[in-house]
Coordinates of C-alpha atoms in Angstrom, one line a residue:
M245 CA 51.1 39.2 -31.5
A246 CA 50.1 35.6 -31.8
N247 CA 47.4 34.3 -29.4
L248 CA 47.9 30.6 -29.3
L249 CA 45.0 30.0 -26.8
V250 CA 42.4 32.0 -24.9
K251 CA 42.2 34.7 -22.3
T252 CA 40.6 34.5 -18.8
A253 CA 40.8 36.5 -15.6
E254 CA 42.2 36.2 -12.0
T255 CA 44.5 38.1 -9.6
V256 CA 47.4 37.5 -7.3
T257 CA 48.7 39.4 -4.3
T258 CA 52.0 39.7 -2.5
K259 CA 53.1 42.0 0.3
K260 CA 54.9 45.1 -0.8
I261 CA 58.1 46.3 1.0
A262 CA 58.0 50.1 1.1
F263 CA 61.2 52.0 0.4
P264 CA 62.1 54.3 3.4
T265 CA 61.2 58.0 3.2
F266 CA 63.3 60.6 5.0
K267 CA 62.2 63.9 6.4
V268 CA 64.3 67.0 6.2
D269 CA 64.9 67.1 9.9
D270 CA 65.7 63.4 10.3
S271 CA 69.0 62.9 12.0
A272 CA 71.8 60.9 10.3
R273 CA 71.3 58.3 12.9
K274 CA 67.7 57.9 12.0
V275 CA 68.4 57.8 8.3
A276 CA 71.0 55.1 8.8
K277 CA 68.7 53.1 11.0
K278 CA 65.7 53.3 8.6
F279 CA 67.8 52.2 5.6
A280 CA 69.4 49.3 7.4
T281 CA 66.0 48.1 8.6
Y282 CA 64.7 48.4 5.0
M283 CA 67.6 46.4 3.6
G284 CA 67.0 43.7 6.2
K285 CA 63.3 43.4 5.1
V286 CA 64.3 43.1 1.5
R287 CA 66.8 40.3 2.3
A288 CA 64.2 38.5 4.5
A289 CA 61.7 38.6 1.6
S290 CA 64.2 37.1 -0.8
K291 CA 65.7 34.4 1.4
D292 CA 64.9 30.9 0.2
D293 CA 66.2 29.0 3.2
T294 CA 66.7 29.3 6.9
S295 CA 70.5 29.5 7.0
L296 CA 72.1 32.4 8.9
V297 CA 74.7 34.8 7.6
G298 CA 78.0 33.0 7.3
I299 CA 81.7 33.6 6.5
G300 CA 81.0 33.3 2.8
D301 CA 78.6 36.3 2.9
I302 CA 81.0 38.5 4.8
F303 CA 83.9 37.5 2.6
S304 CA 81.9 38.5 -0.5
L305 CA 81.3 41.9 1.1
L306 CA 84.9 42.4 2.0
K307 CA 86.0 42.0 -1.6
S308 CA 84.8 45.5 -2.2
A309 CA 86.6 47.0 0.8
S310 CA 89.9 49.0 0.4
E311 CA 93.3 47.3 0.6
K312 CA 93.9 49.2 3.9
V313 CA 90.7 47.7 5.3
R314 CA 91.4 44.1 4.2
S315 CA 95.0 44.3 5.5
V316 CA 93.9 44.7 9.1
I317 CA 90.9 42.3 9.2
R318 CA 91.0 38.6 10.1
L319 CA 87.7 36.7 9.4
T320 CA 86.8 33.9 11.7
T321 CA 83.8 32.3 13.5
F322 CA 82.5 32.8 17.0
N323 CA 83.5 29.3 18.1
A324 CA 87.1 29.8 16.9
I325 CA 87.9 32.8 19.1
P326 CA 89.2 32.4 22.7
E327 CA 86.5 31.8 25.4
E328 CA 87.2 35.1 27.1
H329 CA 86.2 37.0 24.0
Q330 CA 83.2 34.6 23.5
K331 CA 82.0 35.6 27.0
Y332 CA 81.9 39.3 26.2
L333 CA 80.3 38.9 22.8
T334 CA 77.7 36.6 24.2
Y335 CA 76.8 39.2 26.8
L336 CA 76.7 42.0 24.3
I337 CA 74.5 40.3 21.7
S338 CA 72.2 38.9 24.3
R339 CA 71.8 42.4 25.8
E340 CA 71.4 44.3 22.5
T341 CA 69.3 41.9 20.4
N342 CA 66.3 39.6 20.8
I343 CA 68.5 36.5 20.5
D344 CA 67.4 35.3 23.9
Q345 CA 63.8 35.0 22.5
V346 CA 64.9 32.4 20.0
V347 CA 67.5 30.4 22.1
E348 CA 66.3 27.4 24.1
D349 CA 67.7 26.7 27.5
D350 CA 69.7 30.0 27.6
E351 CA 72.4 28.7 25.4
P352 CA 73.2 31.7 23.1
T353 CA 76.7 30.3 22.4
R354 CA 75.2 27.3 20.6
V355 CA 73.3 29.6 18.3
L356 CA 76.3 31.9 17.8
S357 CA 78.9 29.2 17.1
D358 CA 79.1 29.6 13.3
L359 CA 78.4 33.3 13.1
P360 CA 81.2 35.4 11.5
V361 CA 83.5 37.5 13.7
L362 CA 85.9 40.1 12.4
V363 CA 89.1 40.4 14.4
I364 CA 90.3 43.9 13.6
D365 CA 93.7 45.4 14.3
V366 CA 93.0 49.1 14.5
S367 CA 96.2 50.2 16.2
S368 CA 97.5 51.6 12.9
F369 CA 94.6 54.1 12.6
D370 CA 94.7 57.6 14.0
N371 CA 92.7 58.7 17.0
I372 CA 91.8 55.2 18.1
R373 CA 91.9 54.5 21.8
H374 CA 92.1 50.7 21.5
D375 CA 94.3 48.2 19.8
K376 CA 91.9 45.4 18.7
E377 CA 88.2 44.9 18.0
Y378 CA 86.1 41.8 17.9
R379 CA 83.0 42.5 15.7
L380 CA 80.3 39.9 15.5
I381 CA 78.0 40.1 12.5
F382 CA 74.5 38.9 13.2
D383 CA 71.7 38.2 10.7
D384 CA 69.1 40.9 11.2
T385 CA 66.5 38.8 9.3
V386 CA 66.5 36.5 12.3
Y387 CA 67.7 38.5 15.3
K388 CA 66.3 42.0 15.8
V389 CA 68.0 45.0 17.5
K390 CA 66.2 45.9 20.8
G391 CA 67.2 49.6 20.7
F392 CA 67.7 52.2 18.1
D393 CA 71.3 51.4 17.1
E394 CA 72.3 48.9 14.5
A395 CA 75.9 49.1 15.6
T396 CA 76.4 48.7 19.3
R397 CA 79.7 48.5 21.3
Y398 CA 80.7 47.3 24.7
Y399 CA 84.1 48.4 26.0
Y400 CA 86.0 45.7 27.8
K401 CA 88.6 48.1 29.1
K402 CA 87.2 51.4 30.2
Q403 CA 90.6 53.0 30.7
K404 CA 92.1 55.4 28.1
E405 CA 95.0 53.1 27.5
P406 CA 94.8 50.7 24.6
G407 CA 92.5 47.7 25.1
V408 CA 89.9 45.6 23.4
V409 CA 86.5 46.6 22.0
Y410 CA 83.6 44.2 21.4
S411 CA 80.8 45.0 19.0
C412 CA 77.8 43.4 17.4
V413 CA 76.6 44.8 14.1
S414 CA 73.7 43.8 11.9
Y415 CA 74.5 42.4 8.5
S416 CA 72.5 45.0 6.7
Y417 CA 74.2 47.9 8.6
F418 CA 77.6 46.3 7.8
Q419 CA 76.7 46.3 4.1
L420 CA 76.0 50.1 4.5
M421 CA 79.3 50.6 6.2
L422 CA 81.2 48.9 3.5
S423 CA 79.3 50.8 0.8
C424 CA 80.1 54.2 2.4
E425 CA 82.7 56.1 0.5
D426 CA 84.4 57.3 3.7
Y427 CA 84.7 53.7 5.0
K428 CA 87.3 53.1 7.7
V429 CA 87.6 50.0 9.9
N430 CA 86.7 51.8 13.0
Y431 CA 83.2 53.1 13.3
S432 CA 82.4 54.2 16.8
G433 CA 79.3 55.8 18.4
H434 CA 77.7 58.8 16.8
D435 CA 80.3 59.4 14.1
C436 CA 79.5 56.0 12.6
Y437 CA 75.8 57.1 12.0
V438 CA 76.7 60.5 10.8
M439 CA 79.0 59.1 8.2
V440 CA 76.7 56.4 7.0
G441 CA 73.5 58.5 7.3
N442 CA 75.0 61.4 5.2
W443 CA 76.2 58.9 2.6
V444 CA 72.7 57.4 2.3
R445 CA 71.2 60.9 1.8
K446 CA 73.7 61.7 -0.9
N447 CA 73.0 58.5 -2.8
Y448 CA 69.3 58.2 -2.0
Q449 CA 68.0 58.3 -5.5
E450 CA 70.4 55.7 -6.9
A451 CA 69.8 53.5 -3.9
F452 CA 66.1 53.8 -4.5
S453 CA 66.5 52.8 -8.1
A454 CA 68.7 49.9 -7.2
S455 CA 66.2 48.8 -4.6
L456 CA 63.4 48.7 -7.2
N457 CA 65.5 46.3 -9.3
A458 CA 66.4 44.2 -6.3
L459 CA 62.7 44.1 -5.3
F460 CA 61.8 43.1 -8.9
A461 CA 64.2 40.2 -8.6
A462 CA 63.1 39.2 -5.1
A463 CA 59.4 39.5 -5.9
S464 CA 59.8 37.5 -9.1
E465 CA 61.4 34.7 -7.1
K466 CA 58.3 34.6 -4.8
T467 CA 55.8 35.2 -7.6
I468 CA 56.9 32.8 -10.3
A469 CA 58.4 30.0 -8.2
T470 CA 56.2 27.5 -10.1
I471 CA 57.8 28.1 -13.4
T472 CA 61.2 27.0 -12.1
S473 CA 60.0 23.4 -12.0
D474 CA 59.4 21.3 -15.1
K475 CA 55.8 20.3 -16.0
I476 CA 54.9 16.7 -15.3
Y477 CA 53.4 16.4 -18.8
Q478 CA 56.1 17.1 -21.4
D479 CA 55.9 17.2 -25.2
E480 CA 59.4 15.9 -25.7
E481 CA 59.1 16.0 -29.4
V482 CA 58.5 19.8 -29.5
N483 CA 60.9 20.5 -26.6
N484 CA 63.8 18.6 -28.3
H485 CA 63.3 19.9 -31.9
T486 CA 62.3 23.5 -31.4
I487 CA 64.5 26.1 -33.2
F488 CA 64.8 28.0 -29.9
N489 CA 67.2 25.3 -28.7
Q490 CA 69.8 26.2 -31.3
T491 CA 69.3 30.0 -31.3
G492 CA 70.4 31.2 -27.9
F493 CA 68.5 29.2 -25.3
R494 CA 70.1 26.5 -23.2
K495 CA 66.8 24.6 -22.6
C496 CA 63.2 24.9 -23.8
E497 CA 59.9 23.8 -22.4
I498 CA 56.8 24.4 -24.6
D499 CA 53.5 23.6 -23.0
T500 CA 51.3 22.0 -25.7
E501 CA 48.6 20.6 -23.5
K502 CA 44.9 20.9 -24.4
Y503 CA 43.4 23.9 -22.6
Q504 CA 39.7 24.9 -22.3
G505 CA 38.9 22.7 -25.3
K506 CA 41.6 24.3 -27.4
D507 CA 44.5 22.5 -29.0
F508 CA 47.9 24.0 -29.0
D509 CA 48.5 25.3 -32.6
K510 CA 51.8 23.9 -33.6
K511 CA 51.7 25.6 -37.0
V512 CA 51.4 29.0 -35.4
F513 CA 54.2 28.1 -33.0
H514 CA 56.4 27.1 -36.0
E515 CA 55.7 30.6 -37.4
I516 CA 56.9 32.1 -34.1
E517 CA 60.0 30.0 -34.3
Q518 CA 60.7 31.3 -37.9
D519 CA 60.2 34.8 -36.6
W520 CA 62.8 34.2 -33.9
L521 CA 65.2 32.6 -36.4
K522 CA 64.9 35.7 -38.5
L523 CA 65.4 38.0 -35.5
C524 CA 67.9 36.3 -33.2
N525 CA 71.1 37.4 -35.0
K526 CA 69.9 41.0 -35.1
L527 CA 69.8 41.1 -31.3
P528 CA 72.6 41.0 -28.8
H529 CA 72.9 37.9 -26.6
S530 CA 74.7 37.6 -23.2
K531 CA 77.2 34.8 -22.5
Q532 CA 74.6 33.3 -20.1
E533 CA 72.0 31.6 -22.2
P534 CA 68.6 31.6 -20.6
E535 CA 66.0 28.9 -20.3
F536 CA 62.9 29.4 -22.3
K537 CA 59.4 28.4 -21.1
M538 CA 56.2 28.9 -23.0
R539 CA 53.4 28.3 -20.5
K540 CA 50.0 29.4 -19.2
L541 CA 51.0 32.2 -16.8
G542 CA 47.5 33.2 -15.9
K543 CA 47.8 33.0 -12.1
H544 CA 50.8 35.3 -12.3
K545 CA 48.9 38.1 -13.8
A546 CA 51.4 38.4 -16.6
T547 CA 51.9 37.7 -20.3
G548 CA 55.6 37.3 -19.7
L549 CA 58.1 36.9 -16.8
Y550 CA 61.8 37.0 -16.4
Y551 CA 63.3 35.3 -13.3
P552 CA 66.8 36.7 -12.8
H553 CA 67.9 34.2 -10.1
A554 CA 67.5 31.2 -12.4
N555 CA 67.8 33.0 -15.7
I556 CA 64.4 31.9 -17.0
L557 CA 62.5 33.7 -19.7
A558 CA 58.8 32.7 -19.7
V559 CA 56.1 33.8 -22.2
D560 CA 52.4 33.0 -22.0
V561 CA 51.3 30.5 -24.6
R562 CA 48.3 32.7 -25.4
S563 CA 50.3 35.8 -26.2
T564 CA 53.8 36.3 -27.5
N565 CA 53.8 40.1 -27.3
S566 CA 55.9 40.1 -24.1
F567 CA 58.8 38.2 -25.6
I568 CA 61.0 41.2 -26.5
H569 CA 60.1 42.9 -23.2
E570 CA 61.3 39.9 -21.2
Y571 CA 64.4 39.6 -23.4
G572 CA 65.2 43.2 -22.5
H573 CA 65.1 42.2 -18.8
Y574 CA 67.4 39.2 -19.6
L575 CA 70.0 41.5 -21.2
D576 CA 69.7 44.0 -18.4
F577 CA 70.5 41.4 -15.7
T578 CA 73.1 39.3 -17.6
Y579 CA 74.9 41.3 -20.3
Q580 CA 77.3 42.9 -17.9
E581 CA 79.7 40.2 -16.5
N582 CA 80.1 42.1 -13.2
E583 CA 76.6 41.2 -12.2
E584 CA 75.4 44.8 -12.2
T585 CA 72.2 45.7 -14.1
I586 CA 72.7 48.1 -17.1
S587 CA 69.6 50.0 -16.1
V588 CA 71.1 51.1 -12.7
S589 CA 74.9 51.2 -13.2
N590 CA 75.1 52.9 -16.7
S591 CA 75.3 56.7 -16.4
A592 CA 73.8 57.2 -19.9
F593 CA 70.8 55.1 -19.1
R594 CA 70.4 56.9 -15.7
E595 CA 69.8 60.1 -17.8
I596 CA 67.2 58.3 -19.9
R597 CA 65.5 57.1 -16.7
S598 CA 65.3 60.7 -15.4
L599 CA 63.9 62.0 -18.7
Y600 CA 61.4 59.1 -18.7
E601 CA 60.1 59.9 -15.2
E602 CA 59.7 63.6 -16.2
G603 CA 57.8 62.6 -19.4
L604 CA 55.6 60.1 -17.7
H605 CA 54.7 62.6 -14.9
E606 CA 53.8 65.2 -17.5
L607 CA 51.5 62.8 -19.4
I608 CA 49.8 61.8 -16.1
T609 CA 49.3 65.4 -15.2
D610 CA 48.0 66.5 -18.6
T611 CA 45.9 63.5 -19.4
Q612 CA 44.0 62.9 -16.2
S613 CA 42.4 59.8 -17.7
F614 CA 41.6 56.4 -16.2
E615 CA 44.9 55.1 -17.7
A616 CA 46.8 58.0 -16.2
K617 CA 45.4 57.3 -12.8
A618 CA 46.3 53.6 -13.1
V619 CA 49.9 54.4 -14.1
E620 CA 50.1 56.9 -11.2
K621 CA 48.9 54.3 -8.7
K622 CA 51.7 51.9 -9.8
W623 CA 54.4 54.6 -10.2
D624 CA 57.1 52.5 -8.6
Y625 CA 56.4 49.7 -11.0
F626 CA 56.5 51.9 -14.1
T627 CA 59.7 53.6 -13.0
T628 CA 61.6 50.5 -11.9
P629 CA 64.9 50.8 -13.8
T630 CA 64.7 47.4 -15.4
E631 CA 61.1 48.0 -16.5
V632 CA 62.1 51.3 -18.1
F633 CA 65.0 49.5 -19.8
A634 CA 62.8 46.7 -21.1
R635 CA 60.2 49.1 -22.6
A636 CA 63.0 51.2 -24.2
F637 CA 64.5 48.0 -25.6
E638 CA 61.1 47.1 -27.1
L639 CA 60.9 50.4 -28.9
W640 CA 64.5 50.1 -30.2
V641 CA 63.9 46.6 -31.5
H642 CA 60.5 47.4 -33.1
F643 CA 61.4 50.7 -34.8
K644 CA 65.1 50.2 -35.5
I645 CA 65.6 46.5 -36.0
D646 CA 62.5 44.7 -37.3
S647 CA 58.8 45.5 -36.9
T648 CA 57.5 42.7 -39.1
T649 CA 57.5 39.7 -36.8
E650 CA 54.9 38.6 -34.2
L651 CA 57.6 38.8 -31.6
T652 CA 58.2 42.5 -32.1
K653 CA 54.5 43.6 -32.3
N654 CA 52.9 45.0 -29.2
G655 CA 49.2 44.3 -28.5
K656 CA 46.6 43.0 -26.1
P657 CA 46.3 39.3 -25.4
N658 CA 42.9 39.1 -27.2
G659 CA 44.5 40.4 -30.4
E660 CA 43.1 43.9 -30.2
S661 CA 45.8 46.3 -31.5
K662 CA 47.4 48.6 -29.0
G663 CA 50.7 49.2 -30.5
Y664 CA 52.9 51.5 -28.4
A665 CA 50.3 54.1 -27.7
G666 CA 50.2 53.5 -23.9
L667 CA 51.4 56.2 -21.6
E668 CA 54.3 54.0 -20.5
Y669 CA 55.6 54.1 -24.1
R670 CA 54.6 57.6 -25.0
A671 CA 56.7 58.9 -22.2
F672 CA 59.8 58.2 -24.3
S673 CA 58.6 60.2 -27.3
H674 CA 60.3 63.6 -26.6
F675 CA 63.7 62.0 -26.3
I676 CA 63.4 58.8 -28.4
G677 CA 66.5 59.7 -30.3
K678 CA 68.5 59.4 -27.1
V679 CA 67.0 56.0 -26.5
Y680 CA 68.0 54.7 -29.9
H681 CA 71.5 56.2 -29.6
F682 CA 72.0 54.6 -26.2
F683 CA 71.2 51.0 -27.5
E684 CA 73.2 51.5 -30.7
S685 CA 76.2 52.8 -28.7
Y686 CA 76.0 50.3 -25.9
F687 CA 75.6 47.2 -28.1
D688 CA 77.8 48.6 -30.9
G689 CA 79.6 45.7 -32.6
F690 CA 77.8 42.9 -30.7
E691 CA 77.5 40.9 -33.9
E692 CA 81.3 40.4 -34.0
R693 CA 81.4 39.5 -30.3
Q694 CA 78.9 36.7 -30.3
K695 CA 78.3 33.5 -32.3
F696 CA 76.2 33.4 -35.4
Y697 CA 73.1 31.3 -34.7
S698 CA 71.9 29.0 -37.5
V699 CA 69.8 26.0 -38.0
E700 CA 70.6 23.2 -40.5
D701 CA 68.0 22.6 -43.2
N702 CA 67.4 19.0 -42.1
D703 CA 66.7 20.3 -38.6
I704 CA 64.2 22.8 -39.9
E705 CA 62.5 20.0 -41.8
K706 CA 62.2 18.1 -38.4
V707 CA 60.7 21.2 -36.8
E708 CA 58.2 21.5 -39.7
A709 CA 57.3 17.9 -39.4
V710 CA 56.6 18.4 -35.7
A711 CA 54.5 21.5 -36.5
V712 CA 52.0 19.5 -38.5
S713 CA 51.8 16.6 -36.0
Y714 CA 49.1 17.3 -33.5
H715 CA 48.9 15.6 -30.1
V716 CA 45.5 15.6 -28.6
F717 CA 45.5 15.6 -24.8
T718 CA 42.5 14.5 -22.8
K719 CA 43.7 16.3 -19.6
E720 CA 41.7 19.6 -19.1
V721 CA 43.3 22.5 -17.3
E722 CA 41.2 24.9 -15.2
P723 CA 41.2 28.4 -16.5
T724 CA 43.5 31.0 -14.9
N725 CA 44.3 34.6 -15.9
V726 CA 46.5 36.5 -18.2
G727 CA 47.2 40.2 -17.9
E728 CA 49.0 43.0 -19.7
Q729 CA 52.4 42.7 -18.0
L730 CA 53.6 41.7 -14.5
S731 CA 53.2 44.3 -11.9
L732 CA 55.2 43.7 -8.7
F733 CA 53.7 46.8 -7.0
D734 CA 50.0 46.3 -7.5
F735 CA 49.3 45.0 -3.9

């Protein structure tokens, strides 16, 4: 591990969104309601603007629906349906949600105008007592349901003969409906909640794991927003000539500013570049090249960060030990072209996650040390699928690919050796063979599927020339903090 600068201390806090817990005697209705509420909270935490749910959002969801479902649905907007139907939907959503609290001058139609509406022809389905349904999808991060139901219906015609049904459904609950294996277009009354609630119970553990990855991505967006913007003071010479530019990264920003009286050591940085040049063709790369930033990440309580939404890999300038860990996150989020993370979607890795949780729990129980208590306190963080994947990836790279570089060594920011003796790594020990086999199998033949990265000799000479050219900055930066690794659950 190379420490290019110094270490200091500070903390940062962010509100945690708790995953719902279910009691044995919870009804299916209650389970469905709790989970839809949780999904809404997660979406609200990750929203970066004030726009409401639109047709594009619903269209993306409908892509995963069955052909039978898509064949009977027409997607439109509230202001595009006849006024008669607008009247009933306006009444329904005003009665069942808090939309009246956010609408000025009692004009809910103005607010509703661009909200998506599904016009559903349900006459082809069995046991349906109406021909058509107008279903308005509202954004539950803005409008809250007054009662206990996330899916509420108002029957325009009360008679038994075919008629029209109006409904308003929260976006989060609609996501659940489309995810449910037994999905049908018509969800009515209690049956809807029984179907969705039972499906949530059946898939609870995988939903929990996926939510941890989603929370990792959402929290990273909030926590590391400052790294998405470029620094005002740029060392263009280093940024333009660094070897990282030609070896798998689309853009680089290296922070070489003077800090706490310390100059950026370009010779050490050049050694790190050579280590990466030695290592890069031994590792898989995804088709989405990330941006690389080397900065002081002190206020983020991390030696490294990966930001999935912008595909940015950041490493603290004072400690390179997190590079491979963050690279593992990068592969987890981008290697599969279907946008699913390997750590959640791959069945073989799900087995590794299960074994890891068992191993970590045993170590906590047997050790009863300060470290064990700290790990237990942040259990959700340590068992987040992408975190397990990144740690396992570190072990594979270190012990099976190359352990001789500064990038593949694991240690504390102050240079004190720690290796892989921490509980979070020892939990892999009793099934480490499975870990190695997984990565060797999953990435088998990656060398033939990706370009070979090389740097011309004259370019290396330019980099070496930059490495011996020091730039002394007079701007002093106030000290912040650097920690072991980012924890999104230490709140």
